[in-house]
Amino acid sequence: MSLYSEKVMDHFKHPRNVGIIEDADGIGEVGNAKCGDIMKMYIKVQDGILVDVKFETFGCGSAIASSSMATEMIKGKPLEEALTLTNRAVTEALGGLPAYKLHCSVLAEQAVQAAILDYYTKNNIPYDPSKFKDALCAHEHEHEHDEGEEE
Ligand code: FES
């Protein structure tokens, strides 16, 4: 079966940076309402640099591989640079994902943004909301979904 690239399989079987950071400076939790998968990202920040990143993903193999790859891509990078990480870049770094699995990589992008947003908010650091489109929009969708269910 060659549905998944070797890189996807590698990061799925041997995910990097799994776990939690007890004294995290920011935590981002996102989920996909359709498949029910959840991703949690922990970050440690020093002088604007992501000195440590860890994740927990309760989800499919592609979500685990995507979060693992995302942590590798942003660790050691300035926050501003980490914010520009796209799900497309994660997918490319993984050597591709099947089309119906692309939403798994979107979770990784959203989780990174949500963790950085949490850090900015907790420390009263002003931020440009347009840079958090995905994280903010993930929350909006959650609400939309909740409201829809209540009707
Ligand atoms: Fe939902 Fe992969 S199937 S994150």
CSV table of N, CA and C and ligand atoms in Angstrom, one decimal:
chain,number,residue,atom,x,y,z
A,1,MET,N,0.8,-1.2,0.0
A,1,MET,CA,0.0,0.0,0.0
A,1,MET,C,0.9,1.3,0.0
A,2,SER,N,0.7,2.1,-1.0
A,2,SER,CA,1.5,3.3,-1.0
A,2,SER,C,0.6,4.5,-0.9
A,3,LEU,N,-0.5,4.4,-0.2
A,3,LEU,CA,-1.4,5.5,0.0
A,3,LEU,C,-0.6,6.7,0.7
A,4,TYR,N,0.2,6.3,1.7
A,4,TYR,CA,1.0,7.2,2.5
A,4,TYR,C,2.5,7.2,2.1
A,5,SER,N,3.1,8.4,2.1
A,5,SER,CA,4.5,8.5,1.9
A,5,SER,C,5.3,7.9,3.0
A,6,GLU,N,6.6,7.6,2.7
A,6,GLU,CA,7.4,7.0,3.8
A,6,GLU,C,7.5,8.0,5.0
A,7,LYS,N,7.6,9.3,4.6
A,7,LYS,CA,7.7,10.3,5.7
A,7,LYS,C,6.5,10.3,6.6
A,8,VAL,N,5.3,10.2,6.0
A,8,VAL,CA,4.1,10.1,6.8
A,8,VAL,C,4.2,8.9,7.7
A,9,MET,N,4.5,7.8,7.2
A,9,MET,CA,4.6,6.5,8.0
A,9,MET,C,5.6,6.7,9.1
A,10,ASP,N,6.8,7.3,8.8
A,10,ASP,CA,7.8,7.5,9.8
A,10,ASP,C,7.4,8.4,10.9
A,11,HIS,N,6.7,9.5,10.6
A,11,HIS,CA,6.3,10.4,11.6
A,11,HIS,C,5.1,9.9,12.4
A,12,PHE,N,4.3,9.0,11.8
A,12,PHE,CA,3.2,8.3,12.4
A,12,PHE,C,3.7,7.3,13.4
A,13,LYS,N,4.7,6.5,13.0
A,13,LYS,CA,5.2,5.4,13.8
A,13,LYS,C,6.2,6.0,14.9
A,14,HIS,N,6.9,7.0,14.5
A,14,HIS,CA,7.9,7.6,15.5
A,14,HIS,C,7.7,9.1,15.6
A,15,PRO,N,6.6,9.5,16.2
A,15,PRO,CA,6.3,10.9,16.2
A,15,PRO,C,7.3,11.7,17.1
A,16,ARG,N,7.7,12.8,16.6
A,16,ARG,CA,8.7,13.7,17.3
A,16,ARG,C,7.9,14.6,18.3
A,17,ASN,N,8.6,14.9,19.4
A,17,ASN,CA,8.0,16.0,20.3
A,17,ASN,C,6.6,15.6,20.9
A,18,VAL,N,6.4,14.4,21.1
A,18,VAL,CA,5.1,14.0,21.7
A,18,VAL,C,5.2,14.2,23.2
A,19,GLY,N,4.1,14.7,23.8
A,19,GLY,CA,4.0,14.9,25.3
A,19,GLY,C,3.4,16.2,25.6
A,20,ILE,N,3.6,16.6,26.9
A,20,ILE,CA,3.1,17.9,27.3
A,20,ILE,C,4.3,18.7,27.9
A,21,ILE,N,4.1,20.0,28.0
A,21,ILE,CA,5.1,20.8,28.7
A,21,ILE,C,4.3,21.3,29.9
A,22,GLU,N,4.7,20.9,31.1
A,22,GLU,CA,4.0,21.2,32.3
A,22,GLU,C,3.9,22.7,32.5
A,23,ASP,N,5.0,23.5,32.3
A,23,ASP,CA,4.9,24.9,32.5
A,23,ASP,C,4.9,25.7,31.2
A,24,ALA,N,4.0,25.2,30.3
A,24,ALA,CA,3.9,25.8,29.0
A,24,ALA,C,3.5,27.2,29.0
A,25,ASP,N,4.1,28.0,28.1
A,25,ASP,CA,3.7,29.4,28.0
A,25,ASP,C,2.5,29.6,27.2
A,26,GLY,N,2.1,28.7,26.4
A,26,GLY,CA,0.9,28.7,25.6
A,26,GLY,C,0.4,27.3,25.2
A,27,ILE,N,-0.9,27.2,25.2
A,27,ILE,CA,-1.5,25.9,24.9
A,27,ILE,C,-2.6,26.1,23.9
A,28,GLY,N,-2.6,25.3,22.8
A,28,GLY,CA,-3.6,25.5,21.8
A,28,GLY,C,-4.3,24.1,21.6
A,29,GLU,N,-5.6,24.1,21.7
A,29,GLU,CA,-6.3,22.9,21.5
A,29,GLU,C,-7.3,23.1,20.4
A,30,VAL,N,-7.3,22.3,19.4
A,30,VAL,CA,-8.2,22.4,18.3
A,30,VAL,C,-8.8,21.0,18.0
A,31,GLY,N,-9.9,21.0,17.3
A,31,GLY,CA,-10.5,19.8,16.9
A,31,GLY,C,-11.3,19.9,15.6
A,32,ASN,N,-11.5,18.7,15.1
A,32,ASN,CA,-12.4,18.7,13.9
A,32,ASN,C,-13.7,18.1,14.2
A,33,ALA,N,-14.8,18.9,14.0
A,33,ALA,CA,-16.1,18.5,14.5
A,33,ALA,C,-16.6,17.2,13.7
A,34,LYS,N,-16.1,17.1,12.5
A,34,LYS,CA,-16.6,15.9,11.7
A,34,LYS,C,-16.0,14.6,12.1
A,35,CYS,N,-14.7,14.6,12.2
A,35,CYS,CA,-14.1,13.3,12.6
A,35,CYS,C,-13.9,13.1,14.1
A,36,GLY,N,-14.0,14.2,14.8
A,36,GLY,CA,-13.8,14.1,16.3
A,36,GLY,C,-12.4,14.1,16.8
A,37,ASP,N,-11.4,14.3,15.9
A,37,ASP,CA,-10.0,14.2,16.3
A,37,ASP,C,-9.6,15.5,17.0
A,38,ILE,N,-8.7,15.4,18.0
A,38,ILE,CA,-8.3,16.6,18.8
A,38,ILE,C,-6.8,16.7,18.8
A,39,MET,N,-6.3,17.9,18.7
A,39,MET,CA,-4.9,18.1,18.8
A,39,MET,C,-4.6,19.2,19.8
A,40,LYS,N,-3.6,18.9,20.6
A,40,LYS,CA,-3.2,19.9,21.6
A,40,LYS,C,-1.7,20.2,21.5
A,41,MET,N,-1.4,21.5,21.4
A,41,MET,CA,0.0,21.9,21.2
A,41,MET,C,0.5,22.8,22.4
A,42,TYR,N,1.6,22.5,22.9
A,42,TYR,CA,2.2,23.2,24.0
A,42,TYR,C,3.5,23.9,23.5
A,43,ILE,N,3.6,25.2,23.9
A,43,ILE,CA,4.8,25.9,23.5
A,43,ILE,C,5.5,26.6,24.7
A,44,LYS,N,6.8,26.7,24.6
A,44,LYS,CA,7.7,27.4,25.5
A,44,LYS,C,8.4,28.5,24.8
A,45,VAL,N,8.3,29.7,25.3
A,45,VAL,CA,8.8,30.8,24.5
A,45,VAL,C,9.9,31.6,25.3
A,46,GLN,N,11.0,31.9,24.7
A,46,GLN,CA,12.0,32.7,25.3
A,46,GLN,C,12.5,33.8,24.3
A,47,ASP,N,12.4,35.0,24.7
A,47,ASP,CA,12.8,36.1,23.8
A,47,ASP,C,12.2,36.0,22.4
A,48,GLY,N,10.9,35.6,22.3
A,48,GLY,CA,10.2,35.6,21.0
A,48,GLY,C,10.6,34.3,20.2
A,49,ILE,N,11.3,33.4,20.8
A,49,ILE,CA,11.7,32.2,20.1
A,49,ILE,C,11.0,31.0,20.7
A,50,LEU,N,10.5,30.1,19.9
A,50,LEU,CA,9.9,28.8,20.4
A,50,LEU,C,11.0,27.9,20.8
A,51,VAL,N,11.3,27.9,22.0
A,51,VAL,CA,12.4,27.1,22.5
A,51,VAL,C,12.0,25.6,22.7
A,52,ASP,N,10.7,25.4,22.9
A,52,ASP,CA,10.3,24.0,23.0
A,52,ASP,C,8.8,23.9,22.5
A,53,VAL,N,8.5,22.8,21.9
A,53,VAL,CA,7.1,22.5,21.4
A,53,VAL,C,6.8,21.1,21.6
A,54,LYS,N,5.7,20.8,22.1
A,54,LYS,CA,5.2,19.4,22.3
A,54,LYS,C,3.8,19.3,21.9
A,55,PHE,N,3.3,18.1,21.6
A,55,PHE,CA,1.9,17.9,21.2
A,55,PHE,C,1.4,16.6,21.7
A,56,GLU,N,0.0,16.6,21.8
A,56,GLU,CA,-0.7,15.4,22.0
A,56,GLU,C,-1.8,15.4,21.0
A,57,THR,N,-1.9,14.3,20.3
A,57,THR,CA,-3.0,14.2,19.3
A,57,THR,C,-3.8,13.0,19.5
A,58,PHE,N,-5.1,13.2,19.7
A,58,PHE,CA,-6.0,12.1,19.8
A,58,PHE,C,-6.7,12.0,18.5
A,59,GLY,N,-6.1,11.3,17.6
A,59,GLY,CA,-6.7,11.3,16.2
A,59,GLY,C,-6.0,10.3,15.3
A,60,CYS,N,-6.2,10.5,14.0
A,60,CYS,CA,-5.8,9.6,13.0
A,60,CYS,C,-4.3,9.7,12.8
A,61,GLY,N,-3.8,8.7,12.0
A,61,GLY,CA,-2.3,8.7,11.7
A,61,GLY,C,-1.8,9.9,11.0
A,62,SER,N,-2.6,10.4,10.1
A,62,SER,CA,-2.2,11.6,9.4
A,62,SER,C,-2.2,12.9,10.3
A,63,ALA,N,-3.1,12.9,11.3
A,63,ALA,CA,-3.0,14.0,12.2
A,63,ALA,C,-1.8,13.9,13.1
A,64,ILE,N,-1.4,12.7,13.5
A,64,ILE,CA,-0.2,12.5,14.3
A,64,ILE,C,1.0,12.9,13.5
A,65,ALA,N,1.1,12.4,12.3
A,65,ALA,CA,2.2,12.7,11.4
A,65,ALA,C,2.3,14.2,11.2
A,66,SER,N,1.2,14.9,10.9
A,66,SER,CA,1.1,16.3,10.7
A,66,SER,C,1.6,17.1,11.9
A,67,SER,N,1.1,16.7,13.1
A,67,SER,CA,1.5,17.5,14.2
A,67,SER,C,3.0,17.3,14.5
A,68,SER,N,3.5,16.0,14.3
A,68,SER,CA,4.9,15.8,14.5
A,68,SER,C,5.8,16.6,13.6
A,69,MET,N,5.4,16.6,12.3
A,69,MET,CA,6.2,17.4,11.4
A,69,MET,C,6.1,18.9,11.7
A,70,ALA,N,4.9,19.4,12.1
A,70,ALA,CA,4.7,20.8,12.4
A,70,ALA,C,5.6,21.2,13.5
A,71,THR,N,5.7,20.4,14.6
A,71,THR,CA,6.6,20.7,15.7
A,71,THR,C,8.0,20.8,15.3
A,72,GLU,N,8.4,19.9,14.4
A,72,GLU,CA,9.8,20.0,13.9
A,72,GLU,C,10.1,21.3,13.1
A,73,MET,N,9.1,21.7,12.3
A,73,MET,CA,9.2,22.8,11.5
A,73,MET,C,9.3,24.2,12.2
A,74,ILE,N,8.7,24.2,13.4
A,74,ILE,CA,8.6,25.5,14.1
A,74,ILE,C,9.5,25.6,15.3
A,75,LYS,N,10.0,24.4,15.8
A,75,LYS,CA,10.9,24.5,17.0
A,75,LYS,C,12.2,25.3,16.7
A,76,GLY,N,12.5,26.2,17.6
A,76,GLY,CA,13.7,27.0,17.4
A,76,GLY,C,13.5,28.2,16.6
A,77,LYS,N,12.2,28.4,16.1
A,77,LYS,CA,11.9,29.5,15.2
A,77,LYS,C,11.3,30.7,16.0
A,78,PRO,N,11.4,31.9,15.4
A,78,PRO,CA,10.7,33.0,16.1
A,78,PRO,C,9.2,32.8,15.9
A,79,LEU,N,8.4,33.3,16.9
A,79,LEU,CA,7.0,33.2,16.8
A,79,LEU,C,6.4,33.7,15.5
A,80,GLU,N,6.9,34.8,15.1
A,80,GLU,CA,6.3,35.4,13.8
A,80,GLU,C,6.5,34.4,12.6
A,81,GLU,N,7.6,33.7,12.6
A,81,GLU,CA,7.8,32.8,11.5
A,81,GLU,C,6.9,31.6,11.7
A,82,ALA,N,6.8,31.1,12.9
A,82,ALA,CA,5.9,29.9,13.2
A,82,ALA,C,4.5,30.2,12.7
A,83,LEU,N,4.1,31.5,12.9
A,83,LEU,CA,2.7,31.8,12.5
A,83,LEU,C,2.5,31.7,11.0
A,84,THR,N,3.5,31.7,10.2
A,84,THR,CA,3.3,31.6,8.8
A,84,THR,C,3.3,30.2,8.3
A,85,LEU,N,3.4,29.2,9.2
A,85,LEU,CA,3.3,27.8,8.9
A,85,LEU,C,1.9,27.5,8.3
A,86,THR,N,1.9,26.9,7.1
A,86,THR,CA,0.6,26.6,6.5
A,86,THR,C,0.5,25.1,6.5
A,87,ASN,N,-0.8,24.6,6.4
A,87,ASN,CA,-1.0,23.2,6.3
A,87,ASN,C,-0.4,22.6,5.0
A,88,ARG,N,-0.3,23.5,4.0
A,88,ARG,CA,0.3,23.1,2.7
A,88,ARG,C,1.7,22.8,2.9
A,89,ALA,N,2.4,23.6,3.7
A,89,ALA,CA,3.9,23.4,3.9
A,89,ALA,C,4.1,22.1,4.7
A,90,VAL,N,3.2,21.9,5.6
A,90,VAL,CA,3.3,20.6,6.4
A,90,VAL,C,3.1,19.4,5.5
A,91,THR,N,2.1,19.5,4.7
A,91,THR,CA,1.7,18.4,3.8
A,91,THR,C,2.9,18.2,2.8
A,92,GLU,N,3.5,19.2,2.3
A,92,GLU,CA,4.6,19.1,1.4
A,92,GLU,C,5.8,18.5,2.1
A,93,ALA,N,6.1,18.9,3.3
A,93,ALA,CA,7.2,18.3,4.0
A,93,ALA,C,7.0,16.8,4.3
A,94,LEU,N,5.7,16.4,4.4
A,94,LEU,CA,5.4,15.0,4.6
A,94,LEU,C,5.4,14.2,3.3
A,95,GLY,N,5.7,14.9,2.2
A,95,GLY,CA,5.7,14.2,0.9
A,95,GLY,C,4.2,13.9,0.4
A,96,GLY,N,3.3,14.7,0.9
A,96,GLY,CA,1.9,14.6,0.4
A,96,GLY,C,1.0,13.8,1.3
A,97,LEU,N,-0.3,14.1,1.2
A,97,LEU,CA,-1.3,13.4,2.0
A,97,LEU,C,-2.5,13.1,1.0
A,98,PRO,N,-3.2,12.1,1.1
A,98,PRO,CA,-4.4,11.9,0.3
A,98,PRO,C,-5.3,13.0,0.5
A,99,ALA,N,-6.0,13.4,-0.6
A,99,ALA,CA,-6.9,14.6,-0.5
A,99,ALA,C,-7.9,14.6,0.6
A,100,TYR,N,-8.4,13.4,0.9
A,100,TYR,CA,-9.4,13.3,2.0
A,100,TYR,C,-8.8,13.4,3.4
A,101,LYS,N,-7.4,13.5,3.4
A,101,LYS,CA,-6.7,13.6,4.7
A,101,LYS,C,-6.1,14.9,4.9
A,102,LEU,N,-6.4,15.9,3.9
A,102,LEU,CA,-5.7,17.2,4.0
A,102,LEU,C,-6.2,17.9,5.3
A,103,HIS,N,-7.5,17.7,5.7
A,103,HIS,CA,-8.0,18.4,6.9
A,103,HIS,C,-7.2,18.0,8.1
A,104,CYS,N,-6.5,16.9,8.1
A,104,CYS,CA,-5.7,16.5,9.3
A,104,CYS,C,-4.5,17.5,9.4
A,105,SER,N,-3.9,17.9,8.3
A,105,SER,CA,-2.8,18.9,8.4
A,105,SER,C,-3.3,20.2,8.7
A,106,VAL,N,-4.5,20.5,8.4
A,106,VAL,CA,-5.1,21.8,8.8
A,106,VAL,C,-5.2,21.9,10.3
A,107,LEU,N,-5.4,20.8,11.0
A,107,LEU,CA,-5.5,20.8,12.5
A,107,LEU,C,-4.1,21.3,13.0
A,108,ALA,N,-3.0,20.8,12.4
A,108,ALA,CA,-1.7,21.1,12.9
A,108,ALA,C,-1.4,22.6,12.8
A,109,GLU,N,-1.8,23.2,11.6
A,109,GLU,CA,-1.7,24.7,11.4
A,109,GLU,C,-2.5,25.4,12.5
A,110,GLN,N,-3.7,25.0,12.7
A,110,GLN,CA,-4.6,25.7,13.7
A,110,GLN,C,-4.1,25.5,15.1
A,111,ALA,N,-3.5,24.4,15.4
A,111,ALA,CA,-3.0,24.1,16.8
A,111,ALA,C,-1.8,25.0,17.1
A,112,VAL,N,-1.0,25.2,16.1
A,112,VAL,CA,0.2,26.1,16.3
A,112,VAL,C,-0.3,27.5,16.5
A,113,GLN,N,-1.2,28.0,15.7
A,113,GLN,CA,-1.7,29.3,15.8
A,113,GLN,C,-2.4,29.5,17.2
A,114,ALA,N,-3.2,28.5,17.6
A,114,ALA,CA,-4.0,28.6,18.8
A,114,ALA,C,-3.0,28.7,20.0
A,115,ALA,N,-1.9,28.0,20.0
A,115,ALA,CA,-1.0,28.0,21.1
A,115,ALA,C,-0.3,29.4,21.2
A,116,ILE,N,0.1,29.9,20.0
A,116,ILE,CA,0.7,31.2,20.0
A,116,ILE,C,-0.3,32.3,20.4
A,117,LEU,N,-1.5,32.2,20.0
A,117,LEU,CA,-2.6,33.1,20.4
A,117,LEU,C,-2.8,33.1,21.9
A,118,ASP,N,-2.7,31.9,22.5
A,118,ASP,CA,-2.9,31.7,23.9
A,118,ASP,C,-1.7,32.4,24.6
A,119,TYR,N,-0.5,32.3,24.1
A,119,TYR,CA,0.6,32.9,24.7
A,119,TYR,C,0.5,34.5,24.7
A,120,TYR,N,0.1,35.0,23.5
A,120,TYR,CA,0.0,36.4,23.4
A,120,TYR,C,-1.1,36.9,24.3
A,121,THR,N,-2.2,36.2,24.4
A,121,THR,CA,-3.3,36.7,25.2
A,121,THR,C,-2.9,36.6,26.7
A,122,LYS,N,-2.3,35.5,27.2
A,122,LYS,CA,-1.9,35.4,28.6
A,122,LYS,C,-0.9,36.5,29.0
A,123,ASN,N,-0.1,37.0,28.0
A,123,ASN,CA,0.9,37.9,28.4
A,123,ASN,C,0.6,39.4,27.9
A,124,ASN,N,-0.7,39.5,27.5
A,124,ASN,CA,-1.2,40.8,27.1
A,124,ASN,C,-0.3,41.4,26.0
A,125,ILE,N,0.1,40.6,25.1
A,125,ILE,CA,0.9,41.1,24.0
A,125,ILE,C,0.0,41.4,22.8
A,126,PRO,N,0.0,42.6,22.3
A,126,PRO,CA,-0.9,43.0,21.2
A,126,PRO,C,-0.5,42.1,20.0
A,127,TYR,N,-1.6,41.7,19.2
A,127,TYR,CA,-1.3,40.9,18.1
A,127,TYR,C,-2.2,41.3,16.9
A,128,ASP,N,-1.8,40.9,15.7
A,128,ASP,CA,-2.6,41.2,14.6
A,128,ASP,C,-3.6,40.1,14.3
A,129,PRO,N,-4.9,40.3,14.5
A,129,PRO,CA,-5.8,39.2,14.4
A,129,PRO,C,-5.8,38.5,13.0
A,130,SER,N,-5.4,39.2,12.0
A,130,SER,CA,-5.4,38.7,10.7
A,130,SER,C,-4.4,37.5,10.5
A,131,LYS,N,-3.4,37.5,11.5
A,131,LYS,CA,-2.4,36.4,11.4
A,131,LYS,C,-2.9,35.1,12.1
A,132,PHE,N,-4.1,35.2,12.7
A,132,PHE,CA,-4.6,34.1,13.4
A,132,PHE,C,-6.0,33.6,12.8
A,133,LYS,N,-6.1,33.9,11.5
A,133,LYS,CA,-7.3,33.6,10.8
A,133,LYS,C,-7.8,32.2,11.1
A,134,ASP,N,-6.9,31.2,11.0
A,134,ASP,CA,-7.3,29.9,11.1
A,134,ASP,C,-7.7,29.5,12.6
A,135,ALA,N,-6.9,30.0,13.5
A,135,ALA,CA,-7.2,29.6,14.9
A,135,ALA,C,-8.5,30.3,15.3
A,136,LEU,N,-8.7,31.6,15.0
A,136,LEU,CA,-9.9,32.3,15.3
A,136,LEU,C,-11.1,31.7,14.6
A,137,CYS,N,-10.9,31.3,13.4
A,137,CYS,CA,-12.0,30.8,12.6
A,137,CYS,C,-12.4,29.4,13.1
A,138,ALA,N,-11.4,28.7,13.6
A,138,ALA,CA,-11.7,27.3,14.2
A,138,ALA,C,-12.7,27.5,15.3
A,139,HIS,N,-12.5,28.5,16.2
A,139,HIS,CA,-13.3,28.7,17.3
A,139,HIS,C,-14.7,29.1,16.8
A,140,GLU,N,-14.8,30.0,15.8
A,140,GLU,CA,-16.1,30.4,15.3
A,140,GLU,C,-16.9,29.2,14.8
A,141,HIS,N,-16.2,28.3,14.1
A,141,HIS,CA,-16.9,27.2,13.6
A,141,HIS,C,-17.4,26.3,14.7
A,142,GLU,N,-16.6,26.2,15.7
A,142,GLU,CA,-17.0,25.4,16.9
A,142,GLU,C,-18.4,25.9,17.4
A,143,HIS,N,-18.4,27.3,17.5
A,143,HIS,CA,-19.6,27.9,18.0
A,143,HIS,C,-20.8,27.7,17.1
A,144,GLU,N,-20.5,27.9,15.8
A,144,GLU,CA,-21.6,27.7,14.8
A,144,GLU,C,-22.1,26.3,15.0
A,145,HIS,N,-21.2,25.4,15.1
A,145,HIS,CA,-21.6,24.0,15.2
A,145,HIS,C,-22.5,23.8,16.5
A,146,ASP,N,-22.0,24.3,17.6
A,146,ASP,CA,-22.8,24.2,18.9
A,146,ASP,C,-24.2,24.7,18.7
A,147,GLU,N,-24.2,26.0,18.1
A,147,GLU,CA,-25.5,26.6,18.0
A,147,GLU,C,-26.5,25.7,17.1
A,148,GLY,N,-25.9,25.2,16.0
A,148,GLY,CA,-26.6,24.4,15.1
A,148,GLY,C,-27.2,23.2,15.8
A,149,GLU,N,-26.5,22.6,16.7
A,149,GLU,CA,-26.9,21.4,17.4
A,149,GLU,C,-28.1,21.6,18.3
A,150,GLU,N,-28.1,22.9,18.9
A,150,GLU,CA,-29.1,23.2,19.9
A,150,GLU,C,-30.5,23.4,19.2
A,151,GLU,N,-30.4,23.8,18.0
A,151,GLU,CA,-31.7,24.1,17.3
A,151,GLU,C,-32.6,22.9,17.1
B,1,FES,FE1,-9.7,13.8,11.2
B,1,FES,FE2,-7.4,12.9,10.4
B,1,FES,S1,-9.3,12.0,10.1
B,1,FES,S2,-7.7,14.6,11.7
